[in-house]
PDB file of C-alpha atoms in Angstrom:
ATOM      1  CA  UNK A   1     101.798 113.629  94.004  1.00 83.00           C
ATOM      2  CA  UNK A   2     103.053 112.857  97.474  1.00 90.00           C
ATOM      3  CA  UNK A   3     100.779 113.034 100.499  1.00 87.00           C
ATOM      4  CA  UNK A   4     102.009 114.092 103.946  1.00 91.00           C
ATOM      5  CA  UNK A   5     100.865 111.555 106.519  1.00 90.00           C
ATOM      6  CA  UNK A   6     100.693 113.071 110.030  1.00 92.00           C
ATOM      7  CA  UNK A   7     102.129 110.091 111.908  1.00 90.00           C
ATOM      8  CA  UNK A   8     103.971 109.716 115.171  1.00 93.00           C
ATOM      9  CA  UNK A   9     106.775 110.020 116.058  1.00 95.00           C
ATOM     10  CA  UNK A  10     107.242 111.952 112.781  1.00 95.00           C
ATOM     11  CA  UNK A  11     105.132 112.714 109.751  1.00 94.00           C
ATOM     12  CA  UNK A  12     106.171 111.166 106.422  1.00 91.00           C
ATOM     13  CA  UNK A  13     105.495 111.546 102.703  1.00 91.00           C
ATOM     14  CA  UNK A  14     103.616 108.776 100.925  1.00 92.00           C
ATOM     15  CA  UNK A  15     103.962 108.518  97.171  1.00 96.00           C
ATOM     16  CA  UNK A  16     100.914 106.703  95.726  1.00 96.00           C
ATOM     17  CA  UNK A  17     102.834 105.384  92.750  1.00 95.00           C
ATOM     18  CA  UNK A  18     105.466 103.637  94.881  1.00 97.00           C
ATOM     19  CA  UNK A  19     102.975 102.431  97.504  1.00 97.00           C
ATOM     20  CA  UNK A  20     100.566  99.512  97.772  1.00 98.00           C
ATOM     21  CA  UNK A  21      97.653  98.530  99.984  1.00 98.00           C
ATOM     22  CA  UNK A  22      97.939  94.968 101.247  1.00 98.00           C
ATOM     23  CA  UNK A  23      94.517  93.452 102.064  1.00 98.00           C
ATOM     24  CA  UNK A  24      95.085  90.389 104.248  1.00 98.00           C
ATOM     25  CA  UNK A  25      92.594  87.510 104.362  1.00 98.00           C
ATOM     26  CA  UNK A  26      89.354  89.440 103.990  1.00 98.00           C
ATOM     27  CA  UNK A  27      87.566  86.278 102.849  1.00 98.00           C
ATOM     28  CA  UNK A  28      84.432  84.356 103.723  1.00 98.00           C
ATOM     29  CA  UNK A  29      86.041  81.792 106.030  1.00 98.00           C
ATOM     30  CA  UNK A  30      87.227  84.587 108.339  1.00 97.00           C
ATOM     31  CA  UNK A  31      84.560  87.257 108.005  1.00 97.00           C
ATOM     32  CA  UNK A  32      81.261  85.639 107.087  1.00 97.00           C
ATOM     33  CA  UNK A  33      78.756  84.378 109.630  1.00 96.00           C
ATOM     34  CA  UNK A  34      78.892  80.986 107.895  1.00 96.00           C
ATOM     35  CA  UNK A  35      82.669  80.824 107.531  1.00 97.00           C
ATOM     36  CA  UNK A  36      85.286  78.870 109.393  1.00 97.00           C
ATOM     37  CA  UNK A  37      85.801  81.346 112.259  1.00 96.00           C
ATOM     38  CA  UNK A  38      82.095  81.611 113.027  1.00 97.00           C
ATOM     39  CA  UNK A  39      81.642  77.833 112.918  1.00 95.00           C
ATOM     40  CA  UNK A  40      84.580  77.487 115.338  1.00 95.00           C
ATOM     41  CA  UNK A  41      82.905  79.904 117.750  1.00 95.00           C
ATOM     42  CA  UNK A  42      85.239  82.834 116.985  1.00 95.00           C
ATOM     43  CA  UNK A  43      83.270  86.092 116.801  1.00 96.00           C
ATOM     44  CA  UNK A  44      83.520  87.786 113.421  1.00 97.00           C
ATOM     45  CA  UNK A  45      82.067  91.106 114.537  1.00 96.00           C
ATOM     46  CA  UNK A  46      85.484  92.736 114.733  1.00 95.00           C
ATOM     47  CA  UNK A  47      86.385  91.659 111.239  1.00 96.00           C
ATOM     48  CA  UNK A  48      82.976  92.719 109.915  1.00 97.00           C
ATOM     49  CA  UNK A  49      83.543  96.130 111.540  1.00 97.00           C
ATOM     50  CA  UNK A  50      86.571  96.843 109.318  1.00 96.00           C
ATOM     51  CA  UNK A  51      84.919  95.900 106.008  1.00 98.00           C
ATOM     52  CA  UNK A  52      83.410  99.330 105.358  1.00 98.00           C
ATOM     53  CA  UNK A  53      86.506 101.327 106.418  1.00 97.00           C
ATOM     54  CA  UNK A  54      88.652  98.970 104.306  1.00 98.00           C
ATOM     55  CA  UNK A  55      86.362  99.651 101.337  1.00 98.00           C
ATOM     56  CA  UNK A  56      86.967 103.404 101.835  1.00 97.00           C
ATOM     57  CA  UNK A  57      90.717 102.826 101.946  1.00 97.00           C
ATOM     58  CA  UNK A  58      90.561 100.827  98.710  1.00 98.00           C
ATOM     59  CA  UNK A  59      88.475 103.483  96.998  1.00 97.00           C
ATOM     60  CA  UNK A  60      90.945 106.225  97.986  1.00 95.00           C
ATOM     61  CA  UNK A  61      93.940 104.078  97.020  1.00 96.00           C
ATOM     62  CA  UNK A  62      92.486 103.334  93.593  1.00 97.00           C
ATOM     63  CA  UNK A  63      91.621 107.014  93.117  1.00 95.00           C
ATOM     64  CA  UNK A  64      95.283 107.886  93.698  1.00 94.00           C
ATOM     65  CA  UNK A  65      96.684 105.076  91.518  1.00 95.00           C
ATOM     66  CA  UNK A  66      97.997 102.852  94.286  1.00 97.00           C
ATOM     67  CA  UNK A  67      98.501  99.127  93.744  1.00 98.00           C
ATOM     68  CA  UNK A  68      96.052  96.922  95.624  1.00 98.00           C
ATOM     69  CA  UNK A  69      97.237  93.431  96.618  1.00 98.00           C
ATOM     70  CA  UNK A  70      94.905  90.869  98.182  1.00 98.00           C
ATOM     71  CA  UNK A  71      96.357  87.984 100.161  1.00 98.00           C
ATOM     72  CA  UNK A  72      94.065  84.956 100.381  1.00 98.00           C
ATOM     73  CA  UNK A  73      94.655  82.109 102.825  1.00 98.00           C
ATOM     74  CA  UNK A  74      93.950  78.825 101.097  1.00 98.00           C
ATOM     75  CA  UNK A  75      95.205  75.258 100.819  1.00 98.00           C
ATOM     76  CA  UNK A  76      95.360  72.693  98.044  1.00 98.00           C
ATOM     77  CA  UNK A  77      92.510  70.180  97.995  1.00 98.00           C
ATOM     78  CA  UNK A  78      94.747  67.443  99.399  1.00 98.00           C
ATOM     79  CA  UNK A  79      96.256  69.807 102.042  1.00 97.00           C
ATOM     80  CA  UNK A  80      99.721  69.085 100.595  1.00 97.00           C
ATOM     81  CA  UNK A  81     100.753  72.696 101.305  1.00 97.00           C
ATOM     82  CA  UNK A  82      99.483  72.745 104.905  1.00 97.00           C
ATOM     83  CA  UNK A  83     102.661  71.236 106.316  1.00 96.00           C
ATOM     84  CA  UNK A  84     103.599  67.805 107.598  1.00 96.00           C
ATOM     85  CA  UNK A  85     101.259  65.817 109.830  1.00 95.00           C
ATOM     86  CA  UNK A  86     102.832  67.262 112.993  1.00 96.00           C
ATOM     87  CA  UNK A  87     103.366  70.835 111.704  1.00 96.00           C
ATOM     88  CA  UNK A  88     101.778  73.516 113.897  1.00 94.00           C
ATOM     89  CA  UNK A  89     100.263  75.217 110.824  1.00 94.00           C
ATOM     90  CA  UNK A  90      98.498  72.039 109.780  1.00 96.00           C
ATOM     91  CA  UNK A  91      97.411  71.134 113.327  1.00 96.00           C
ATOM     92  CA  UNK A  92      95.951  74.629 114.075  1.00 93.00           C
ATOM     93  CA  UNK A  93      93.968  74.655 110.864  1.00 95.00           C
ATOM     94  CA  UNK A  94      92.752  71.048 111.170  1.00 96.00           C
ATOM     95  CA  UNK A  95      91.426  71.916 114.632  1.00 95.00           C
ATOM     96  CA  UNK A  96      89.260  74.557 112.954  1.00 95.00           C
ATOM     97  CA  UNK A  97      88.001  72.254 110.248  1.00 96.00           C
ATOM     98  CA  UNK A  98      90.293  72.927 107.292  1.00 97.00           C
ATOM     99  CA  UNK A  99      89.352  70.705 104.346  1.00 97.00           C
ATOM    100  CA  UNK A 100      85.951  69.795 105.736  1.00 97.00           C
ATOM    101  CA  UNK A 101      83.062  69.826 103.315  1.00 98.00           C
ATOM    102  CA  UNK A 102      80.405  72.455 103.980  1.00 97.00           C
ATOM    103  CA  UNK A 103      77.504  73.988 102.138  1.00 97.00           C
ATOM    104  CA  UNK A 104      77.982  77.567 100.967  1.00 97.00           C
ATOM    105  CA  UNK A 105      75.156  80.093 101.517  1.00 95.00           C
ATOM    106  CA  UNK A 106      74.089  79.658  97.865  1.00 95.00           C
ATOM    107  CA  UNK A 107      73.640  75.887  98.426  1.00 97.00           C
ATOM    108  CA  UNK A 108      76.711  74.764  96.536  1.00 97.00           C
ATOM    109  CA  UNK A 109      79.295  72.404  98.018  1.00 97.00           C
ATOM    110  CA  UNK A 110      82.361  74.067  99.452  1.00 98.00           C
ATOM    111  CA  UNK A 111      85.356  73.222 101.668  1.00 98.00           C
ATOM    112  CA  UNK A 112      86.930  75.055 104.580  1.00 98.00           C
ATOM    113  CA  UNK A 113      90.017  77.066 103.485  1.00 98.00           C
ATOM    114  CA  UNK A 114      90.361  75.141 100.217  1.00 98.00           C
ATOM    115  CA  UNK A 115      91.326  77.130  97.138  1.00 98.00           C
ATOM    116  CA  UNK A 116      88.709  78.158  94.616  1.00 97.00           C
ATOM    117  CA  UNK A 117      85.752  77.640  96.919  1.00 98.00           C
ATOM    118  CA  UNK A 118      83.199  80.013  98.466  1.00 98.00           C
ATOM    119  CA  UNK A 119      85.146  79.757 101.703  1.00 98.00           C
ATOM    120  CA  UNK A 120      88.294  81.359 100.300  1.00 98.00           C
ATOM    121  CA  UNK A 121      86.488  83.908  98.138  1.00 98.00           C
ATOM    122  CA  UNK A 122      87.241  87.556  99.007  1.00 98.00           C
ATOM    123  CA  UNK A 123      84.215  89.281 100.516  1.00 98.00           C
ATOM    124  CA  UNK A 124      81.861  90.702  97.896  1.00 97.00           C
ATOM    125  CA  UNK A 125      82.051  94.152  99.500  1.00 97.00           C
ATOM    126  CA  UNK A 126      85.799  94.192  98.887  1.00 98.00           C
ATOM    127  CA  UNK A 127      85.925  92.331  95.598  1.00 98.00           C
ATOM    128  CA  UNK A 128      89.134  92.827  93.606  1.00 98.00           C
ATOM    129  CA  UNK A 129      88.989  94.986  90.525  1.00 98.00           C
ATOM    130  CA  UNK A 130      90.689  94.466  87.184  1.00 96.00           C
ATOM    131  CA  UNK A 131      94.102  95.962  88.050  1.00 96.00           C
ATOM    132  CA  UNK A 132      94.302  94.448  91.543  1.00 98.00           C
ATOM    133  CA  UNK A 133      96.612  91.559  92.332  1.00 98.00           C
ATOM    134  CA  UNK A 134      95.424  88.473  94.202  1.00 98.00           C
ATOM    135  CA  UNK A 135      98.047  86.269  95.795  1.00 98.00           C
ATOM    136  CA  UNK A 136      97.184  82.929  97.432  1.00 98.00           C
ATOM    137  CA  UNK A 137      99.130  81.999 100.566  1.00 98.00           C
ATOM    138  CA  UNK A 138      99.255  78.958 102.826  1.00 98.00           C
ATOM    139  CA  UNK A 139     100.985  80.350 105.913  1.00 97.00           C
ATOM    140  CA  UNK A 140     100.418  83.403 108.082  1.00 96.00           C
ATOM    141  CA  UNK A 141     102.912  85.542 106.185  1.00 98.00           C
ATOM    142  CA  UNK A 142     102.058  86.639 102.696  1.00 98.00           C
ATOM    143  CA  UNK A 143     105.755  86.361 101.789  1.00 98.00           C
ATOM    144  CA  UNK A 144     106.187  82.668 102.607  1.00 98.00           C
ATOM    145  CA  UNK A 145     106.448  80.688  99.340  1.00 98.00           C
ATOM    146  CA  UNK A 146     104.537  83.318  97.328  1.00 98.00           C
ATOM    147  CA  UNK A 147     105.441  85.848  94.653  1.00 98.00           C
ATOM    148  CA  UNK A 148     104.500  88.854  96.821  1.00 98.00           C
ATOM    149  CA  UNK A 149     108.081  90.115  97.088  1.00 98.00           C
ATOM    150  CA  UNK A 150     108.681  89.963  93.325  1.00 98.00           C
ATOM    151  CA  UNK A 151     105.315  91.605  92.573  1.00 98.00           C
ATOM    152  CA  UNK A 152     106.202  94.561  94.831  1.00 98.00           C
ATOM    153  CA  UNK A 153     109.782  94.865  93.570  1.00 98.00           C
ATOM    154  CA  UNK A 154     108.757  94.702  89.887  1.00 98.00           C
ATOM    155  CA  UNK A 155     106.385  97.637  90.431  1.00 98.00           C
ATOM    156  CA  UNK A 156     108.859  99.698  92.451  1.00 98.00           C
ATOM    157  CA  UNK A 157     106.773  99.571  95.621  1.00 98.00           C
ATOM    158  CA  UNK A 158     108.574 101.083  98.584  1.00 96.00           C
ATOM    159  CA  UNK A 159     105.702 101.713 101.081  1.00 96.00           C
ATOM    160  CA  UNK A 160     102.935  99.439 102.219  1.00 97.00           C
ATOM    161  CA  UNK A 161      99.578 100.185 103.847  1.00 96.00           C
ATOM    162  CA  UNK A 162      98.093  97.145 105.630  1.00 97.00           C
ATOM    163  CA  UNK A 163      94.515  96.210 106.316  1.00 97.00           C
ATOM    164  CA  UNK A 164      92.793  92.927 106.944  1.00 96.00           C
ATOM    165  CA  UNK A 165      92.535  90.171 109.471  1.00 92.00           C
ATOM    166  CA  UNK A 166      93.730  89.046 111.825  1.00 87.00           C
ATOM    167  CA  UNK A 167      96.195  91.635 113.100  1.00 88.00           C
ATOM    168  CA  UNK A 168      97.938  89.411 115.610  1.00 88.00           C
ATOM    169  CA  UNK A 169      98.632  86.622 113.138  1.00 94.00           C
ATOM    170  CA  UNK A 170      98.530  87.069 109.361  1.00 96.00           C
ATOM    171  CA  UNK A 171      98.663  90.886 109.147  1.00 97.00           C
ATOM    172  CA  UNK A 172     101.516  91.157 111.634  1.00 97.00           C
ATOM    173  CA  UNK A 173     103.426  88.223 110.127  1.00 97.00           C
ATOM    174  CA  UNK A 174     103.255  89.740 106.655  1.00 98.00           C
ATOM    175  CA  UNK A 175     104.133  93.234 107.979  1.00 97.00           C
ATOM    176  CA  UNK A 176     107.196  91.912 109.843  1.00 97.00           C
ATOM    177  CA  UNK A 177     108.388  89.969 106.799  1.00 98.00           C
ATOM    178  CA  UNK A 178     107.931  93.084 104.638  1.00 97.00           C
ATOM    179  CA  UNK A 179     110.103  95.039 107.024  1.00 95.00           C
ATOM    180  CA  UNK A 180     112.857  92.403 106.858  1.00 94.00           C
TER     181      UNK A 180
END
């Protein structure tokens, strides 16, 4: 059934079956004390503060049958999808150590923002469940060169609820592209 959301400037109805929660970049490199942000001197306290509320949102969404989509920032091992040598995306990420070898908390070898490593793993507290969708991305927007648009269209999704990090970059970029 629809739920009335008391928003401003006007309230609106949200249909769980045509809505999805988009969880942006809630992964170790951004939210763990041993991840890329923390190693670069960027405080992760703000991101950590939204983990528990995000967990509650996911529980409620699952209870009401909403689709959950996780976006995960990650690059190929050879950084071939990070952009050309002078691309701003590549330069910004290289400055924060993308591709560097590190040791994960469990002692295994890992690499900063490289796919299928501890660094790009979604936080354990927010781990995807069986029916959730996980979409890798390599730019701020979850729509750039991914199948996010087709996943949402195939399921008849008309409304999106966003959570994740960071609002001023990846969340906002994905939200704006969703609007367009």
